[in-house]
Amino acid sequence: MSVQDILRNKGNKVFSVSDKSKIREAIAMLNEHNIGVVLVMNKSDKLVGILSERDIIRRSLTQETGFRDELVSKSMTKNVLTVPPTATLDQVMEIMTNSRIRHVPILDGDKVVGLISIGDVVKKKIADTEQEAAALRDYISS
Ligand code: AMP
């Protein structure tokens, strides 16, 4: 199972902000779409960072007032771990587990073509388990 198969169901929509955006715009996007991260893109539409709700919480502790008016680039993670569309779900799970992250962008070359969250992984694993159980039930009863 490649991440491309998951994207086929989920779609390619990824929420992103420009690296010139302020934290308050990112917070509004996270809240409006009920998501945990936004990707940060430069003016050439290249991925330059990822900003998670955790980064915002961390920044709000070190900079109690005024942090909402800072640029996202100040709080984002710049070294983004990504996978190509051909990566397997197991590879994504390994990255998430080893690096303790819940989101992995999918890059085709340098173009963002999707994002897999830990929620997508769990959903797929549950669907697979249910399918296996149904196949076993069919096998036993036939
Ligand atoms: P998350 O668990 O994904 O909400 O993010 C936890 C921390 O890891 C935050 O500091 C994020 O900026 C960072 N992070 C999230 N996803 C990635 C990623 N794919 N590559 C690198 N850092 C990430």
Short mmCIF file of N, CA, C and O and ligand atoms in Angstrom, two decimals:
data_model
loop_
_atom_site.label_atom_id
_atom_site.label_comp_id
_atom_site.label_asym_id
_atom_site.label_seq_id
_atom_site.Cartn_x
_atom_site.Cartn_y
_atom_site.Cartn_z
N MET A 1 0.85 -1.21 0.00
CA MET A 1 0.00 0.00 0.00
C MET A 1 0.89 1.26 0.00
O MET A 1 1.66 1.48 0.92
N SER A 2 0.78 2.05 -1.08
CA SER A 2 1.58 3.27 -1.14
C SER A 2 0.73 4.46 -0.69
O SER A 2 -0.50 4.38 -0.67
N VAL A 3 1.40 5.54 -0.34
CA VAL A 3 0.65 6.73 0.10
C VAL A 3 -0.21 7.29 -1.04
O VAL A 3 -1.23 7.92 -0.79
N GLN A 4 0.20 6.98 -2.27
CA GLN A 4 -0.58 7.42 -3.43
C GLN A 4 -2.00 6.84 -3.38
O GLN A 4 -2.96 7.52 -3.73
N ASP A 5 -2.10 5.58 -2.92
CA ASP A 5 -3.42 4.94 -2.80
C ASP A 5 -4.28 5.67 -1.78
O ASP A 5 -5.49 5.80 -1.95
N ILE A 6 -3.66 6.10 -0.70
CA ILE A 6 -4.42 6.84 0.33
C ILE A 6 -4.87 8.19 -0.24
O ILE A 6 -6.01 8.60 -0.05
N LEU A 7 -3.96 8.83 -0.96
CA LEU A 7 -4.31 10.15 -1.53
C LEU A 7 -5.44 10.04 -2.54
O LEU A 7 -6.22 10.98 -2.71
N ARG A 8 -5.52 8.89 -3.21
CA ARG A 8 -6.59 8.69 -4.19
C ARG A 8 -7.96 8.86 -3.51
O ARG A 8 -8.88 9.42 -4.09
N ASN A 9 -8.09 8.36 -2.29
CA ASN A 9 -9.34 8.51 -1.53
C ASN A 9 -9.44 9.86 -0.85
O ASN A 9 -10.47 10.51 -0.86
N LYS A 10 -8.34 10.28 -0.27
CA LYS A 10 -8.36 11.49 0.55
C LYS A 10 -8.35 12.78 -0.27
O LYS A 10 -8.90 13.79 0.13
N GLY A 11 -7.67 12.72 -1.41
CA GLY A 11 -7.52 13.92 -2.23
C GLY A 11 -6.21 14.61 -1.95
O GLY A 11 -5.46 14.22 -1.06
N ASN A 12 -5.95 15.67 -2.74
CA ASN A 12 -4.65 16.33 -2.68
C ASN A 12 -4.67 17.66 -1.91
O ASN A 12 -3.65 18.34 -1.84
N LYS A 13 -5.83 17.97 -1.36
CA LYS A 13 -5.94 19.28 -0.70
C LYS A 13 -5.01 19.37 0.52
O LYS A 13 -5.04 18.49 1.39
N VAL A 14 -4.17 20.41 0.53
CA VAL A 14 -3.30 20.65 1.68
C VAL A 14 -3.41 22.12 2.05
O VAL A 14 -3.34 22.99 1.17
N PHE A 15 -3.61 22.38 3.32
CA PHE A 15 -3.73 23.78 3.76
C PHE A 15 -2.33 24.35 3.98
O PHE A 15 -1.49 23.73 4.63
N SER A 16 -2.14 25.54 3.42
CA SER A 16 -0.81 26.15 3.53
C SER A 16 -0.93 27.66 3.68
O SER A 16 -1.97 28.25 3.36
N VAL A 17 0.15 28.25 4.20
CA VAL A 17 0.24 29.71 4.29
C VAL A 17 1.58 30.13 3.67
O VAL A 17 2.47 29.29 3.51
N SER A 18 1.69 31.41 3.37
CA SER A 18 2.95 31.93 2.83
C SER A 18 3.92 32.15 3.98
O SER A 18 3.50 32.36 5.13
N ASP A 19 5.21 32.11 3.67
CA ASP A 19 6.21 32.36 4.73
C ASP A 19 6.17 33.80 5.22
O ASP A 19 6.84 34.14 6.20
N LYS A 20 5.39 34.64 4.54
CA LYS A 20 5.25 36.04 4.99
C LYS A 20 4.00 36.22 5.86
O LYS A 20 3.66 37.33 6.27
N SER A 21 3.29 35.11 6.10
CA SER A 21 2.08 35.19 6.92
C SER A 21 2.44 35.32 8.40
O SER A 21 3.52 34.90 8.83
N LYS A 22 1.47 35.85 9.13
CA LYS A 22 1.66 35.96 10.57
C LYS A 22 1.04 34.75 11.25
O LYS A 22 0.14 34.10 10.68
N ILE A 23 1.49 34.52 12.46
CA ILE A 23 0.98 33.38 13.24
C ILE A 23 -0.55 33.46 13.35
O ILE A 23 -1.24 32.44 13.28
N ARG A 24 -1.10 34.66 13.48
CA ARG A 24 -2.56 34.78 13.66
C ARG A 24 -3.31 34.22 12.44
O ARG A 24 -4.38 33.66 12.59
N GLU A 25 -2.75 34.38 11.25
CA GLU A 25 -3.41 33.83 10.04
C GLU A 25 -3.36 32.30 10.06
O GLU A 25 -4.31 31.63 9.68
N ALA A 26 -2.23 31.77 10.52
CA ALA A 26 -2.10 30.30 10.62
C ALA A 26 -3.08 29.76 11.66
O ALA A 26 -3.75 28.74 11.42
N ILE A 27 -3.19 30.46 12.79
CA ILE A 27 -4.12 30.01 13.84
C ILE A 27 -5.55 30.00 13.29
O ILE A 27 -6.31 29.05 13.51
N ALA A 28 -5.91 31.04 12.54
CA ALA A 28 -7.27 31.13 11.98
C ALA A 28 -7.52 29.95 11.04
O ALA A 28 -8.60 29.34 11.06
N MET A 29 -6.50 29.59 10.25
CA MET A 29 -6.66 28.46 9.31
C MET A 29 -6.79 27.13 10.05
O MET A 29 -7.64 26.30 9.72
N LEU A 30 -5.94 26.94 11.06
CA LEU A 30 -6.00 25.69 11.85
C LEU A 30 -7.39 25.54 12.47
O LEU A 30 -7.98 24.47 12.45
N ASN A 31 -7.89 26.66 13.01
CA ASN A 31 -9.19 26.63 13.68
C ASN A 31 -10.33 26.44 12.69
O ASN A 31 -11.20 25.58 12.89
N GLU A 32 -10.31 27.18 11.60
CA GLU A 32 -11.41 27.11 10.62
C GLU A 32 -11.56 25.70 10.03
O GLU A 32 -12.66 25.22 9.83
N HIS A 33 -10.41 25.06 9.77
CA HIS A 33 -10.47 23.75 9.09
C HIS A 33 -10.27 22.57 10.04
O HIS A 33 -10.23 21.42 9.59
N ASN A 34 -10.15 22.89 11.33
CA ASN A 34 -10.03 21.83 12.34
C ASN A 34 -8.86 20.89 12.02
O ASN A 34 -9.02 19.66 11.99
N ILE A 35 -7.69 21.49 11.77
CA ILE A 35 -6.51 20.71 11.39
C ILE A 35 -5.37 21.01 12.38
O ILE A 35 -5.46 21.96 13.17
N GLY A 36 -4.30 20.19 12.31
CA GLY A 36 -3.21 20.32 13.28
C GLY A 36 -1.96 20.99 12.77
O GLY A 36 -1.13 21.43 13.56
N VAL A 37 -1.81 21.07 11.43
CA VAL A 37 -0.63 21.74 10.87
C VAL A 37 -1.01 22.52 9.61
O VAL A 37 -2.00 22.19 8.95
N VAL A 38 -0.19 23.52 9.31
CA VAL A 38 -0.24 24.14 7.98
C VAL A 38 1.16 24.06 7.40
O VAL A 38 2.16 24.14 8.14
N LEU A 39 1.23 23.85 6.09
CA LEU A 39 2.53 23.90 5.43
C LEU A 39 2.85 25.35 5.14
O LEU A 39 1.95 26.17 4.93
N VAL A 40 4.13 25.67 5.12
CA VAL A 40 4.55 27.05 4.85
C VAL A 40 5.29 27.06 3.51
O VAL A 40 6.25 26.29 3.30
N MET A 41 4.81 27.91 2.59
CA MET A 41 5.34 27.94 1.23
C MET A 41 5.99 29.30 0.96
O MET A 41 5.50 30.32 1.46
N ASN A 42 7.05 29.30 0.13
CA ASN A 42 7.65 30.58 -0.25
C ASN A 42 6.96 31.12 -1.51
O ASN A 42 6.01 30.50 -2.02
N LYS A 43 7.46 32.24 -2.02
CA LYS A 43 6.73 32.88 -3.13
C LYS A 43 6.83 32.07 -4.43
O LYS A 43 6.04 32.26 -5.34
N SER A 44 7.77 31.13 -4.49
CA SER A 44 7.85 30.24 -5.66
C SER A 44 7.03 28.97 -5.43
O SER A 44 7.18 27.99 -6.16
N ASP A 45 6.22 28.97 -4.38
CA ASP A 45 5.36 27.83 -4.04
C ASP A 45 6.17 26.59 -3.67
O ASP A 45 5.76 25.47 -3.94
N LYS A 46 7.33 26.82 -3.06
CA LYS A 46 8.15 25.71 -2.58
C LYS A 46 7.94 25.56 -1.07
O LYS A 46 7.81 26.57 -0.35
N LEU A 47 7.95 24.31 -0.62
CA LEU A 47 7.76 24.02 0.81
C LEU A 47 9.00 24.49 1.59
O LEU A 47 10.11 24.04 1.31
N VAL A 48 8.77 25.38 2.56
CA VAL A 48 9.92 25.87 3.34
C VAL A 48 9.76 25.59 4.84
O VAL A 48 10.67 25.87 5.62
N GLY A 49 8.59 25.06 5.23
CA GLY A 49 8.43 24.75 6.65
C GLY A 49 7.07 24.14 6.94
O GLY A 49 6.21 24.03 6.05
N ILE A 50 6.93 23.71 8.20
CA ILE A 50 5.64 23.19 8.66
C ILE A 50 5.39 23.79 10.05
O ILE A 50 6.32 23.90 10.85
N LEU A 51 4.17 24.22 10.26
CA LEU A 51 3.82 24.85 11.53
C LEU A 51 2.68 24.06 12.16
O LEU A 51 1.59 23.97 11.59
N SER A 52 2.97 23.49 13.32
CA SER A 52 1.99 22.67 14.02
C SER A 52 1.42 23.45 15.19
O SER A 52 2.04 24.39 15.70
N GLU A 53 0.25 23.01 15.66
CA GLU A 53 -0.33 23.63 16.86
C GLU A 53 0.68 23.57 18.01
O GLU A 53 0.72 24.46 18.85
N ARG A 54 1.52 22.53 18.03
CA ARG A 54 2.55 22.41 19.09
C ARG A 54 3.56 23.54 19.03
O ARG A 54 4.03 24.01 20.06
N ASP A 55 3.94 23.94 17.79
CA ASP A 55 4.91 25.05 17.64
C ASP A 55 4.31 26.34 18.19
O ASP A 55 5.01 27.16 18.78
N ILE A 56 3.01 26.49 17.97
CA ILE A 56 2.34 27.72 18.43
C ILE A 56 2.24 27.73 19.96
O ILE A 56 2.51 28.76 20.60
N ILE A 57 1.94 26.58 20.53
CA ILE A 57 1.89 26.49 22.00
C ILE A 57 3.26 26.81 22.58
O ILE A 57 3.40 27.59 23.52
N ARG A 58 4.31 26.21 21.98
CA ARG A 58 5.68 26.42 22.45
C ARG A 58 6.04 27.91 22.39
O ARG A 58 6.58 28.46 23.33
N ARG A 59 5.69 28.55 21.26
CA ARG A 59 6.03 29.98 21.09
C ARG A 59 5.26 30.84 22.07
O ARG A 59 5.76 31.84 22.58
N SER A 60 4.02 30.45 22.35
CA SER A 60 3.19 31.24 23.27
C SER A 60 3.75 31.17 24.69
O SER A 60 3.46 32.04 25.52
N LEU A 61 4.56 30.16 24.98
CA LEU A 61 5.17 30.06 26.32
C LEU A 61 6.42 30.92 26.41
O LEU A 61 6.69 31.52 27.45
N THR A 62 7.21 30.98 25.30
CA THR A 62 8.44 31.78 25.35
C THR A 62 8.17 33.26 25.07
O THR A 62 8.96 34.12 25.43
N GLN A 63 7.06 33.53 24.39
CA GLN A 63 6.73 34.92 24.01
C GLN A 63 5.24 35.13 24.33
O GLN A 63 4.39 34.95 23.48
N GLU A 64 4.99 35.46 25.60
CA GLU A 64 3.59 35.44 26.04
C GLU A 64 2.69 36.44 25.31
O GLU A 64 1.54 36.15 25.03
N THR A 65 3.22 37.63 25.01
CA THR A 65 2.38 38.61 24.32
C THR A 65 2.98 38.95 22.95
O THR A 65 4.20 38.95 22.79
N GLY A 66 2.11 39.20 22.02
CA GLY A 66 2.56 39.68 20.70
C GLY A 66 3.01 38.60 19.75
O GLY A 66 3.34 38.89 18.59
N PHE A 67 3.02 37.33 20.18
CA PHE A 67 3.54 36.29 19.27
C PHE A 67 2.64 36.11 18.06
O PHE A 67 3.11 35.68 17.00
N ARG A 68 1.36 36.46 18.18
CA ARG A 68 0.45 36.29 17.03
C ARG A 68 0.84 37.17 15.85
O ARG A 68 0.48 36.89 14.72
N ASP A 69 1.56 38.26 16.14
CA ASP A 69 1.95 39.16 15.04
C ASP A 69 3.34 38.85 14.48
O ASP A 69 3.82 39.56 13.60
N GLU A 70 3.95 37.80 14.99
CA GLU A 70 5.25 37.39 14.42
C GLU A 70 5.01 36.59 13.14
O GLU A 70 3.95 35.99 12.95
N LEU A 71 6.05 36.51 12.29
CA LEU A 71 5.94 35.71 11.07
C LEU A 71 5.96 34.22 11.43
O LEU A 71 6.63 33.82 12.38
N VAL A 72 5.23 33.42 10.64
CA VAL A 72 5.21 31.98 10.88
C VAL A 72 6.62 31.38 10.81
O VAL A 72 6.93 30.42 11.50
N SER A 73 7.48 32.01 9.97
CA SER A 73 8.82 31.47 9.76
C SER A 73 9.64 31.45 11.06
O SER A 73 10.61 30.70 11.16
N LYS A 74 9.24 32.25 12.04
CA LYS A 74 9.98 32.29 13.30
C LYS A 74 9.70 31.04 14.16
O LYS A 74 10.55 30.63 14.95
N SER A 75 8.54 30.45 14.00
CA SER A 75 8.14 29.32 14.86
C SER A 75 8.08 27.99 14.14
O SER A 75 7.98 26.95 14.78
N MET A 76 8.10 28.01 12.81
CA MET A 76 7.90 26.77 12.05
C MET A 76 9.14 25.86 12.15
O MET A 76 10.23 26.32 12.48
N THR A 77 8.95 24.58 11.82
CA THR A 77 10.07 23.65 11.67
C THR A 77 10.52 23.73 10.22
O THR A 77 9.70 23.58 9.30
N LYS A 78 11.83 24.02 10.04
CA LYS A 78 12.31 24.25 8.66
C LYS A 78 12.74 22.97 7.96
O LYS A 78 12.63 22.85 6.75
N ASN A 79 13.24 22.03 8.75
CA ASN A 79 13.72 20.78 8.14
C ASN A 79 12.54 19.79 8.07
O ASN A 79 12.35 18.97 8.97
N VAL A 80 11.75 19.90 7.01
CA VAL A 80 10.51 19.12 6.92
C VAL A 80 10.81 17.71 6.40
O VAL A 80 11.47 17.55 5.37
N LEU A 81 10.32 16.70 7.12
CA LEU A 81 10.45 15.31 6.67
C LEU A 81 9.30 15.03 5.71
O LEU A 81 8.14 15.24 6.05
N THR A 82 9.63 14.57 4.52
CA THR A 82 8.63 14.32 3.49
C THR A 82 8.84 12.93 2.89
O THR A 82 9.90 12.33 3.11
N VAL A 83 7.86 12.45 2.15
CA VAL A 83 8.04 11.20 1.40
C VAL A 83 7.51 11.40 -0.02
O VAL A 83 6.64 12.27 -0.25
N PRO A 84 8.00 10.58 -0.97
CA PRO A 84 7.45 10.64 -2.33
C PRO A 84 6.15 9.84 -2.38
O PRO A 84 5.88 9.02 -1.48
N PRO A 85 5.34 10.01 -3.44
CA PRO A 85 4.06 9.29 -3.54
C PRO A 85 4.22 7.77 -3.54
O PRO A 85 3.28 7.05 -3.23
N THR A 86 5.42 7.29 -3.89
CA THR A 86 5.65 5.85 -3.95
C THR A 86 5.95 5.24 -2.58
O THR A 86 6.04 4.01 -2.46
N ALA A 87 6.12 6.07 -1.56
CA ALA A 87 6.44 5.55 -0.22
C ALA A 87 5.30 4.68 0.28
O ALA A 87 4.14 4.88 -0.09
N THR A 88 5.65 3.71 1.12
CA THR A 88 4.60 2.84 1.66
C THR A 88 4.05 3.43 2.96
O THR A 88 4.70 4.27 3.60
N LEU A 89 2.88 2.92 3.33
CA LEU A 89 2.27 3.37 4.58
C LEU A 89 3.18 3.00 5.76
O LEU A 89 3.32 3.78 6.71
N ASP A 90 3.82 1.84 5.68
CA ASP A 90 4.73 1.42 6.76
C ASP A 90 5.89 2.40 6.89
O ASP A 90 6.32 2.71 8.00
N GLN A 91 6.41 2.90 5.77
CA GLN A 91 7.51 3.87 5.83
C GLN A 91 7.05 5.15 6.52
O GLN A 91 7.78 5.73 7.33
N VAL A 92 5.83 5.59 6.19
CA VAL A 92 5.30 6.81 6.82
C VAL A 92 5.12 6.59 8.32
O VAL A 92 5.48 7.45 9.14
N MET A 93 4.61 5.41 8.68
CA MET A 93 4.41 5.12 10.11
C MET A 93 5.74 5.10 10.86
O MET A 93 5.83 5.56 12.00
N GLU A 94 6.77 4.59 10.19
CA GLU A 94 8.09 4.54 10.82
C GLU A 94 8.62 5.96 11.07
O GLU A 94 9.14 6.26 12.15
N ILE A 95 8.44 6.83 10.07
CA ILE A 95 8.90 8.22 10.22
C ILE A 95 8.14 8.89 11.37
O ILE A 95 8.72 9.57 12.21
N MET A 96 6.82 8.69 11.40
CA MET A 96 6.00 9.32 12.44
C MET A 96 6.42 8.83 13.83
O MET A 96 6.54 9.62 14.77
N THR A 97 6.67 7.52 13.93
CA THR A 97 7.02 6.95 15.24
C THR A 97 8.41 7.40 15.66
O THR A 97 8.61 7.88 16.79
N ASN A 98 9.39 7.28 14.75
CA ASN A 98 10.78 7.61 15.12
C ASN A 98 10.96 9.09 15.41
O ASN A 98 11.74 9.46 16.29
N SER A 99 10.24 9.96 14.66
CA SER A 99 10.45 11.40 14.83
C SER A 99 9.37 12.05 15.69
O SER A 99 9.37 13.27 15.88
N ARG A 100 8.45 11.24 16.18
CA ARG A 100 7.35 11.73 17.03
C ARG A 100 6.61 12.90 16.38
O ARG A 100 6.44 13.96 16.97
N ILE A 101 6.24 12.70 15.11
CA ILE A 101 5.46 13.70 14.39
C ILE A 101 4.16 13.05 13.91
O ILE A 101 4.08 11.82 13.81
N ARG A 102 3.16 13.87 13.65
CA ARG A 102 1.85 13.33 13.27
C ARG A 102 1.46 13.68 11.84
O ARG A 102 0.36 13.37 11.41
N HIS A 103 2.37 14.34 11.12
CA HIS A 103 2.05 14.78 9.76
C HIS A 103 3.24 14.62 8.85
O HIS A 103 4.35 15.02 9.21
N VAL A 104 3.02 14.06 7.67
CA VAL A 104 4.11 13.90 6.68
C VAL A 104 3.61 14.37 5.31
O VAL A 104 2.70 13.75 4.74
N PRO A 105 4.17 15.46 4.79
CA PRO A 105 3.79 15.92 3.45
C PRO A 105 4.31 14.96 2.38
O PRO A 105 5.37 14.35 2.55
N ILE A 106 3.55 14.85 1.30
CA ILE A 106 3.94 14.01 0.17
C ILE A 106 4.44 14.93 -0.93
O ILE A 106 3.70 15.82 -1.38
N LEU A 107 5.69 14.69 -1.37
CA LEU A 107 6.28 15.54 -2.41
C LEU A 107 6.58 14.72 -3.66
O LEU A 107 7.25 13.69 -3.57
N ASP A 108 6.09 15.24 -4.79
CA ASP A 108 6.45 14.65 -6.09
C ASP A 108 7.48 15.60 -6.68
O ASP A 108 7.12 16.69 -7.13
N GLY A 109 8.76 15.22 -6.62
CA GLY A 109 9.83 16.19 -6.93
C GLY A 109 9.82 17.22 -5.82
O GLY A 109 9.91 16.87 -4.65
N ASP A 110 9.64 18.51 -6.19
CA ASP A 110 9.52 19.51 -5.11
C ASP A 110 8.09 20.06 -5.03
O ASP A 110 7.84 21.09 -4.41
N LYS A 111 7.16 19.35 -5.64
CA LYS A 111 5.75 19.79 -5.62
C LYS A 111 4.98 19.03 -4.53
O LYS A 111 5.03 17.79 -4.50
N VAL A 112 4.30 19.78 -3.68
CA VAL A 112 3.48 19.15 -2.64
C VAL A 112 2.23 18.57 -3.29
O VAL A 112 1.48 19.30 -3.95
N VAL A 113 2.01 17.26 -3.11
CA VAL A 113 0.83 16.63 -3.72
C VAL A 113 -0.13 16.06 -2.69
O VAL A 113 -1.14 15.46 -3.03
N GLY A 114 0.18 16.27 -1.41
CA GLY A 114 -0.73 15.78 -0.38
C GLY A 114 -0.06 15.78 0.98
O GLY A 114 1.10 16.18 1.13
N LEU A 115 -0.83 15.34 1.96
CA LEU A 115 -0.30 15.25 3.33
C LEU A 115 -0.99 14.09 4.03
O LEU A 115 -2.20 13.93 3.92
N ILE A 116 -0.19 13.27 4.71
CA ILE A 116 -0.75 12.15 5.46
C ILE A 116 -0.65 12.49 6.94
O ILE A 116 0.44 12.85 7.42
N SER A 117 -1.76 12.40 7.63
CA SER A 117 -1.75 12.64 9.08
C SER A 117 -1.84 11.29 9.78
O SER A 117 -2.21 10.28 9.18
N ILE A 118 -1.55 11.30 11.06
CA ILE A 118 -1.64 10.06 11.83
C ILE A 118 -3.09 9.56 11.83
O ILE A 118 -3.34 8.36 11.87
N GLY A 119 -4.03 10.49 11.72
CA GLY A 119 -5.45 10.11 11.63
C GLY A 119 -5.73 9.31 10.37
O GLY A 119 -6.49 8.33 10.39
N ASP A 120 -5.11 9.71 9.25
CA ASP A 120 -5.29 8.97 7.99
C ASP A 120 -4.72 7.56 8.13
O ASP A 120 -5.29 6.60 7.61
N VAL A 121 -3.57 7.45 8.81
CA VAL A 121 -2.93 6.14 8.98
C VAL A 121 -3.83 5.23 9.80
O VAL A 121 -4.09 4.08 9.43
N VAL A 122 -4.35 5.75 10.92
CA VAL A 122 -5.21 4.95 11.80
C VAL A 122 -6.47 4.52 11.03
O VAL A 122 -6.89 3.36 11.09
N LYS A 123 -7.06 5.45 10.29
CA LYS A 123 -8.28 5.15 9.52
C LYS A 123 -8.02 3.99 8.54
O LYS A 123 -8.82 3.06 8.43
N LYS A 124 -6.90 4.06 7.85
CA LYS A 124 -6.57 3.03 6.87
C LYS A 124 -6.33 1.68 7.55
O LYS A 124 -6.78 0.63 7.07
N LYS A 125 -5.64 1.71 8.69
CA LYS A 125 -5.35 0.47 9.42
C LYS A 125 -6.66 -0.17 9.91
O LYS A 125 -6.82 -1.38 9.84
N ILE A 126 -7.60 0.63 10.39
CA ILE A 126 -8.89 0.10 10.86
C ILE A 126 -9.65 -0.52 9.68
O ILE A 126 -10.18 -1.62 9.78
N ALA A 127 -9.66 0.19 8.54
CA ALA A 127 -10.37 -0.33 7.35
C ALA A 127 -9.77 -1.66 6.92
O ALA A 127 -10.50 -2.61 6.61
N ASP A 128 -8.42 -1.75 6.93
CA ASP A 128 -7.74 -3.00 6.53
C ASP A 128 -8.12 -4.13 7.48
O ASP A 128 -8.38 -5.25 7.04
N THR A 129 -8.12 -3.84 8.78
CA THR A 129 -8.43 -4.87 9.78
C THR A 129 -9.87 -5.36 9.60
O THR A 129 -10.14 -6.57 9.65
N GLU A 130 -10.80 -4.43 9.35
CA GLU A 130 -12.20 -4.82 9.16
C GLU A 130 -12.36 -5.69 7.91
O GLU A 130 -13.10 -6.66 7.91
N GLN A 131 -11.63 -5.33 6.87
CA GLN A 131 -11.68 -6.08 5.61
C GLN A 131 -11.15 -7.51 5.81
O GLN A 131 -11.75 -8.47 5.34
N GLU A 132 -10.04 -7.60 6.56
CA GLU A 132 -9.46 -8.92 6.84
C GLU A 132 -10.43 -9.78 7.64
O GLU A 132 -10.62 -10.97 7.35
N ALA A 133 -11.07 -9.17 8.65
CA ALA A 133 -12.00 -9.91 9.50
C ALA A 133 -13.19 -10.39 8.67
O ALA A 133 -13.63 -11.54 8.81
N ALA A 134 -13.69 -9.55 7.76
CA ALA A 134 -14.82 -9.94 6.91
C ALA A 134 -14.43 -11.09 5.99
O ALA A 134 -15.19 -12.05 5.81
N ALA A 135 -13.20 -11.03 5.45
CA ALA A 135 -12.73 -12.09 4.56
C ALA A 135 -12.62 -13.40 5.32
O ALA A 135 -12.99 -14.46 4.82
N LEU A 136 -12.12 -13.33 6.56
CA LEU A 136 -11.99 -14.54 7.38
C LEU A 136 -13.36 -15.13 7.71
O LEU A 136 -13.56 -16.34 7.64
N ARG A 137 -14.32 -14.24 8.03
CA ARG A 137 -15.69 -14.70 8.35
C ARG A 137 -16.29 -15.42 7.14
O ARG A 137 -16.88 -16.49 7.28
N ASP A 138 -16.09 -14.82 5.96
CA ASP A 138 -16.61 -15.43 4.71
C ASP A 138 -16.00 -16.82 4.49
O ASP A 138 -16.67 -17.77 4.15
N TYR A 139 -14.67 -16.86 4.73
CA TYR A 139 -13.94 -18.10 4.50
C TYR A 139 -14.45 -19.20 5.44
O TYR A 139 -14.70 -20.33 5.03
N ILE A 140 -14.66 -18.84 6.72
CA ILE A 140 -15.09 -19.82 7.72
C ILE A 140 -16.51 -20.30 7.41
O ILE A 140 -16.82 -21.49 7.50
N SER A 141 -17.38 -19.37 7.00
CA SER A 141 -18.79 -19.75 6.79
C SER A 141 -19.05 -20.41 5.42
O SER A 141 -20.12 -20.91 5.16
N SER A 142 -18.03 -20.39 4.54
CA SER A 142 -18.28 -20.97 3.20
C SER A 142 -17.84 -22.45 3.14
O SER A 142 -17.09 -22.92 3.94
P1 AMP B 1 2.88 17.28 14.95
O1 AMP B 1 2.98 16.15 15.93
O2 AMP B 1 2.93 16.78 13.53
O3 AMP B 1 1.74 18.20 15.21
O4 AMP B 1 4.21 18.17 15.11
C1 AMP B 1 5.08 18.10 16.23
C2 AMP B 1 6.37 18.86 15.92
O5 AMP B 1 7.02 18.28 14.78
C3 AMP B 1 6.20 20.34 15.55
O6 AMP B 1 7.33 21.04 16.00
C4 AMP B 1 6.15 20.34 14.02
O7 AMP B 1 6.60 21.55 13.43
C5 AMP B 1 7.09 19.21 13.71
N1 AMP B 1 6.70 18.50 12.51
C6 AMP B 1 5.46 18.06 12.17
N2 AMP B 1 5.47 17.42 11.00
C7 AMP B 1 6.75 17.43 10.57
C8 AMP B 1 7.44 16.94 9.42
N3 AMP B 1 6.80 16.26 8.48
N4 AMP B 1 8.78 17.16 9.33
C9 AMP B 1 9.43 17.81 10.29
N5 AMP B 1 8.86 18.31 11.40
C10 AMP B 1 7.54 18.12 11.54
#
